[in-house]
mmCIF file of C-alpha atoms in Angstrom:
data_model
loop_
_atom_site.group_PDB
_atom_site.id
_atom_site.type_symbol
_atom_site.label_atom_id
_atom_site.label_comp_id
_atom_site.label_asym_id
_atom_site.label_seq_id
_atom_site.Cartn_x
_atom_site.Cartn_y
_atom_site.Cartn_z
ATOM 1 C CA SER A 14 9.136 8.462 -4.445
ATOM 2 C CA THR A 15 7.321 5.511 -6.084
ATOM 3 C CA LYS A 16 6.180 2.088 -4.992
ATOM 4 C CA GLU A 17 8.573 0.513 -7.480
ATOM 5 C CA GLU A 18 11.472 2.357 -5.833
ATOM 6 C CA ALA A 19 10.211 1.277 -2.420
ATOM 7 C CA LEU A 20 10.100 -2.369 -3.512
ATOM 8 C CA LYS A 21 13.654 -2.101 -4.852
ATOM 9 C CA GLU A 22 14.795 -0.509 -1.593
ATOM 10 C CA ILE A 23 13.220 -3.363 0.389
ATOM 11 C CA ALA A 24 15.218 -5.846 -1.704
ATOM 12 C CA MET A 25 18.436 -3.843 -1.483
ATOM 13 C CA GLU A 26 18.233 -3.354 2.300
ATOM 14 C CA ARG A 27 19.131 -7.022 2.694
ATOM 15 C CA THR A 28 22.646 -6.275 1.457
ATOM 16 C CA LYS A 29 22.936 -3.626 4.180
ATOM 17 C CA GLY A 30 22.026 -6.012 6.989
ATOM 18 C CA ILE A 31 18.462 -4.761 7.322
ATOM 19 C CA GLY A 32 16.657 -7.974 6.476
ATOM 20 C CA GLY A 33 13.101 -8.920 7.199
ATOM 21 C CA ILE A 34 11.278 -6.041 5.564
ATOM 22 C CA LEU A 35 8.123 -7.581 4.059
ATOM 23 C CA TYR A 36 9.526 -11.104 3.542
ATOM 24 C CA GLY A 37 12.382 -13.391 4.472
ATOM 25 C CA PHE A 38 15.164 -14.247 2.038
ATOM 26 C CA TYR A 39 18.071 -16.686 2.178
ATOM 27 C CA VAL A 40 20.255 -18.896 0.021
ATOM 28 C CA GLY A 41 20.483 -22.494 1.192
ATOM 29 C CA GLN A 42 20.454 -26.102 0.168
ATOM 30 C CA ASP A 43 17.539 -27.312 -1.900
ATOM 31 C CA ASP A 44 15.715 -29.742 0.408
ATOM 32 C CA LYS A 45 15.160 -32.146 -2.466
ATOM 33 C CA ASP A 46 18.628 -31.772 -4.001
ATOM 34 C CA VAL A 47 21.223 -31.187 -1.282
ATOM 35 C CA ASN A 48 23.978 -30.722 -3.854
ATOM 36 C CA THR A 49 22.313 -27.532 -5.079
ATOM 37 C CA TYR A 50 22.058 -24.138 -3.392
ATOM 38 C CA ILE A 51 18.949 -22.135 -4.202
ATOM 39 C CA PRO A 52 17.464 -18.770 -3.173
ATOM 40 C CA GLY A 53 14.562 -19.116 -0.783
ATOM 41 C CA PHE A 54 11.750 -16.782 0.155
ATOM 42 C CA SER A 55 9.804 -17.031 3.382
ATOM 43 C CA GLN A 56 6.806 -15.365 4.903
ATOM 44 C CA GLY A 57 7.701 -12.454 7.131
ATOM 45 C CA GLY A 58 7.238 -8.742 7.461
ATOM 46 C CA THR A 59 5.985 -8.700 11.025
ATOM 47 C CA THR A 60 7.786 -7.387 14.083
ATOM 48 C CA LEU A 61 6.049 -9.280 16.870
ATOM 49 C CA PRO A 62 7.367 -12.829 17.430
ATOM 50 C CA ASP A 63 4.488 -14.774 15.879
ATOM 51 C CA ARG A 64 1.378 -14.278 13.760
ATOM 52 C CA ASP A 65 -0.824 -15.140 16.749
ATOM 53 C CA TYR A 66 0.210 -11.897 18.473
ATOM 54 C CA TYR A 67 -1.724 -10.099 15.736
ATOM 55 C CA LEU A 68 -4.663 -12.491 15.417
ATOM 56 C CA LYS A 69 -5.695 -13.610 18.894
ATOM 57 C CA THR A 70 -8.532 -11.651 20.455
ATOM 58 C CA ASP A 71 -8.022 -12.421 24.167
ATOM 59 C CA ALA A 72 -7.317 -9.617 26.641
ATOM 60 C CA ARG A 73 -3.589 -10.385 26.939
ATOM 61 C CA SER A 74 -3.090 -10.285 23.155
ATOM 62 C CA LYS A 75 -4.956 -6.975 22.905
ATOM 63 C CA MET A 76 -2.795 -5.581 25.707
ATOM 64 C CA ILE A 77 0.366 -6.660 23.849
ATOM 65 C CA ARG A 78 -0.815 -5.007 20.615
ATOM 66 C CA ASP A 79 -1.723 -1.799 22.472
ATOM 67 C CA ALA A 80 1.741 -1.742 24.068
ATOM 68 C CA TYR A 81 3.302 -2.417 20.670
ATOM 69 C CA VAL A 82 1.476 0.529 19.082
ATOM 70 C CA LYS A 83 2.587 2.751 21.966
ATOM 71 C CA TYR A 84 6.173 1.544 21.499
ATOM 72 C CA ILE A 85 6.085 2.309 17.772
ATOM 73 C CA HIS A 86 4.601 5.739 18.545
ATOM 74 C CA ASP A 87 7.277 6.466 21.132
ATOM 75 C CA MET A 88 10.084 5.422 18.794
ATOM 76 C CA PHE A 89 8.786 7.663 16.009
ATOM 77 C CA THR A 90 8.566 10.624 18.395
ATOM 78 C CA MET A 91 12.171 9.938 19.442
ATOM 79 C CA VAL A 92 13.299 10.306 15.832
ATOM 80 C CA GLY A 93 11.468 13.600 15.417
ATOM 81 C CA ASP A 94 7.849 12.965 14.420
ATOM 82 C CA ASP A 95 5.139 14.964 16.159
ATOM 83 C CA ASP A 96 2.603 13.102 18.278
ATOM 84 C CA ALA A 97 -0.148 12.912 15.626
ATOM 85 C CA THR A 98 2.217 11.740 12.865
ATOM 86 C CA ALA A 99 3.770 9.123 15.143
ATOM 87 C CA GLN A 100 0.336 7.803 16.139
ATOM 88 C CA LYS A 101 -0.811 7.632 12.516
ATOM 89 C CA LYS A 102 2.308 5.710 11.516
ATOM 90 C CA ALA A 103 1.971 3.337 14.484
ATOM 91 C CA ASN A 104 -1.642 2.519 13.612
ATOM 92 C CA GLU A 105 -0.826 2.036 9.924
ATOM 93 C CA ILE A 106 2.096 -0.261 10.732
ATOM 94 C CA LEU A 107 -0.019 -2.411 13.038
ATOM 95 C CA ASN A 108 -2.734 -2.665 10.365
ATOM 96 C CA LEU A 109 -0.215 -3.586 7.660
ATOM 97 C CA GLU A 110 1.569 -6.139 9.826
ATOM 98 C CA THR A 111 -1.797 -7.638 10.820
ATOM 99 C CA ALA A 112 -2.710 -8.070 7.147
ATOM 100 C CA LEU A 113 0.624 -9.813 6.577
ATOM 101 C CA ALA A 114 0.071 -12.008 9.652
ATOM 102 C CA ILE A 115 -3.324 -13.116 8.325
ATOM 103 C CA ALA A 116 -1.573 -14.454 5.209
ATOM 104 C CA GLN A 117 1.092 -16.289 7.192
ATOM 105 C CA LYS A 118 0.912 -19.993 7.959
ATOM 106 C CA SER A 119 0.916 -21.047 11.591
ATOM 107 C CA ARG A 120 3.993 -22.503 13.262
ATOM 108 C CA VAL A 121 2.481 -25.980 12.962
ATOM 109 C CA GLU A 122 1.777 -25.527 9.237
ATOM 110 C CA MET A 123 5.334 -24.269 8.732
ATOM 111 C CA ARG A 124 6.664 -27.602 10.055
ATOM 112 C CA ASP A 125 5.218 -29.545 7.121
ATOM 113 C CA PRO A 126 8.090 -30.018 4.657
ATOM 114 C CA GLN A 127 5.708 -30.900 1.819
ATOM 115 C CA LYS A 128 3.603 -27.751 2.165
ATOM 116 C CA THR A 129 6.604 -25.462 2.575
ATOM 117 C CA TYR A 130 8.526 -26.798 -0.436
ATOM 118 C CA ASN A 131 7.268 -24.814 -3.397
ATOM 119 C CA LYS A 132 9.763 -24.500 -6.229
ATOM 120 C CA TYR A 133 9.159 -21.869 -8.911
ATOM 121 C CA SER A 134 11.090 -20.571 -11.842
ATOM 122 C CA VAL A 135 11.895 -16.894 -11.307
ATOM 123 C CA ALA A 136 9.461 -16.060 -14.129
ATOM 124 C CA ASP A 137 6.641 -18.091 -12.535
ATOM 125 C CA PHE A 138 7.286 -16.522 -9.131
ATOM 126 C CA THR A 139 6.980 -13.116 -10.789
ATOM 127 C CA LYS A 140 3.651 -14.170 -12.366
ATOM 128 C CA LEU A 141 2.444 -15.302 -8.924
ATOM 129 C CA THR A 142 3.215 -11.868 -7.461
ATOM 130 C CA PRO A 143 2.037 -9.156 -9.879
ATOM 131 C CA GLY A 144 4.025 -5.981 -9.460
ATOM 132 C CA MET A 145 7.063 -7.799 -8.070
ATOM 133 C CA ASP A 146 9.537 -8.619 -10.812
ATOM 134 C CA TRP A 147 11.966 -10.989 -9.145
ATOM 135 C CA SER A 148 14.335 -10.948 -12.119
ATOM 136 C CA GLU A 149 14.887 -7.264 -11.260
ATOM 137 C CA LEU A 150 14.706 -7.590 -7.463
ATOM 138 C CA MET A 151 17.024 -10.568 -6.934
ATOM 139 C CA PRO A 152 20.117 -8.851 -8.422
ATOM 140 C CA LEU A 153 19.565 -6.098 -5.838
ATOM 141 C CA MET A 154 19.988 -8.876 -3.262
ATOM 142 C CA LYS A 155 23.227 -9.927 -5.011
ATOM 143 C CA VAL A 156 21.655 -13.021 -6.618
ATOM 144 C CA THR A 157 22.273 -12.901 -10.352
ATOM 145 C CA LYS A 158 22.334 -16.432 -11.762
ATOM 146 C CA ALA A 159 19.411 -18.250 -10.160
ATOM 147 C CA ASP A 160 16.700 -19.578 -12.430
ATOM 148 C CA SER A 161 14.554 -21.097 -9.652
ATOM 149 C CA VAL A 162 13.524 -20.216 -6.105
ATOM 150 C CA LEU A 163 11.932 -21.954 -3.153
ATOM 151 C CA VAL A 164 8.914 -20.294 -1.554
ATOM 152 C CA ASN A 165 7.642 -21.545 1.792
ATOM 153 C CA ASN A 166 4.210 -19.885 1.552
ATOM 154 C CA PRO A 167 3.089 -18.829 -1.947
ATOM 155 C CA THR A 168 -0.216 -17.472 -0.598
ATOM 156 C CA PHE A 169 1.697 -15.064 1.627
ATOM 157 C CA PHE A 170 3.530 -13.649 -1.398
ATOM 158 C CA GLN A 171 0.299 -13.279 -3.366
ATOM 159 C CA THR A 172 -1.141 -11.345 -0.428
ATOM 160 C CA ALA A 173 2.023 -9.259 -0.066
ATOM 161 C CA ALA A 174 1.828 -8.327 -3.761
ATOM 162 C CA SER A 175 -1.846 -7.375 -3.387
ATOM 163 C CA LEU A 176 -1.082 -5.301 -0.308
ATOM 164 C CA PHE A 177 1.807 -3.617 -2.049
ATOM 165 C CA ALA A 178 -0.548 -2.523 -4.812
ATOM 166 C CA ALA A 179 -3.369 -1.446 -2.473
ATOM 167 C CA VAL A 180 -1.625 0.203 0.487
ATOM 168 C CA PRO A 181 -0.584 3.856 0.019
ATOM 169 C CA LEU A 182 3.091 4.657 -0.549
ATOM 170 C CA ASP A 183 3.274 6.749 2.638
ATOM 171 C CA THR A 184 2.302 3.692 4.686
ATOM 172 C CA TRP A 185 5.067 1.667 3.023
ATOM 173 C CA LYS A 186 7.522 4.469 3.758
ATOM 174 C CA ALA A 187 6.520 4.453 7.434
ATOM 175 C CA TYR A 188 6.796 0.652 7.504
ATOM 176 C CA MET A 189 10.279 0.800 5.972
ATOM 177 C CA GLN A 190 11.318 3.555 8.361
ATOM 178 C CA TRP A 191 10.076 1.410 11.244
ATOM 179 C CA ALA A 192 12.217 -1.511 10.046
ATOM 180 C CA VAL A 193 15.293 0.696 10.148
ATOM 181 C CA ILE A 194 14.408 2.148 13.557
#
């Protein structure tokens, strides 16, 4: 019923096998200290295979996005939404995912190990993302003793935090419902 509850649900869904809502999360070796395992956060939150599907303006890309919106619409009608509600949700989801895609780095940029290695204390990561308290969210993902995290695209998380504050709760609910569908 609140954005804070929605953010906690997004974190908790990872323990239920429903990963990928809003951002990526993993625990792996620290690239600069292979003897240490560390939680990592990655850009994400989009359904289509790559950010370019949202950003390119050629005819084929527009056709793919139109088909994607129709697919979202059809799936929402299959779970019981009326036509107008399903269309509204589909449009909102595409707009939200497009905003997330704009903040994502390209595939080429993601190959640069220097640019994608950004280590933060949990407190500093929380400061970077106002409204997202990682000391509260990480335990919901079953991570309780980490003091640092790796973030592959800090700008993405700043944008995600801004979007979380600006986008209406009903849009986030539709987006979360879509992830489950």
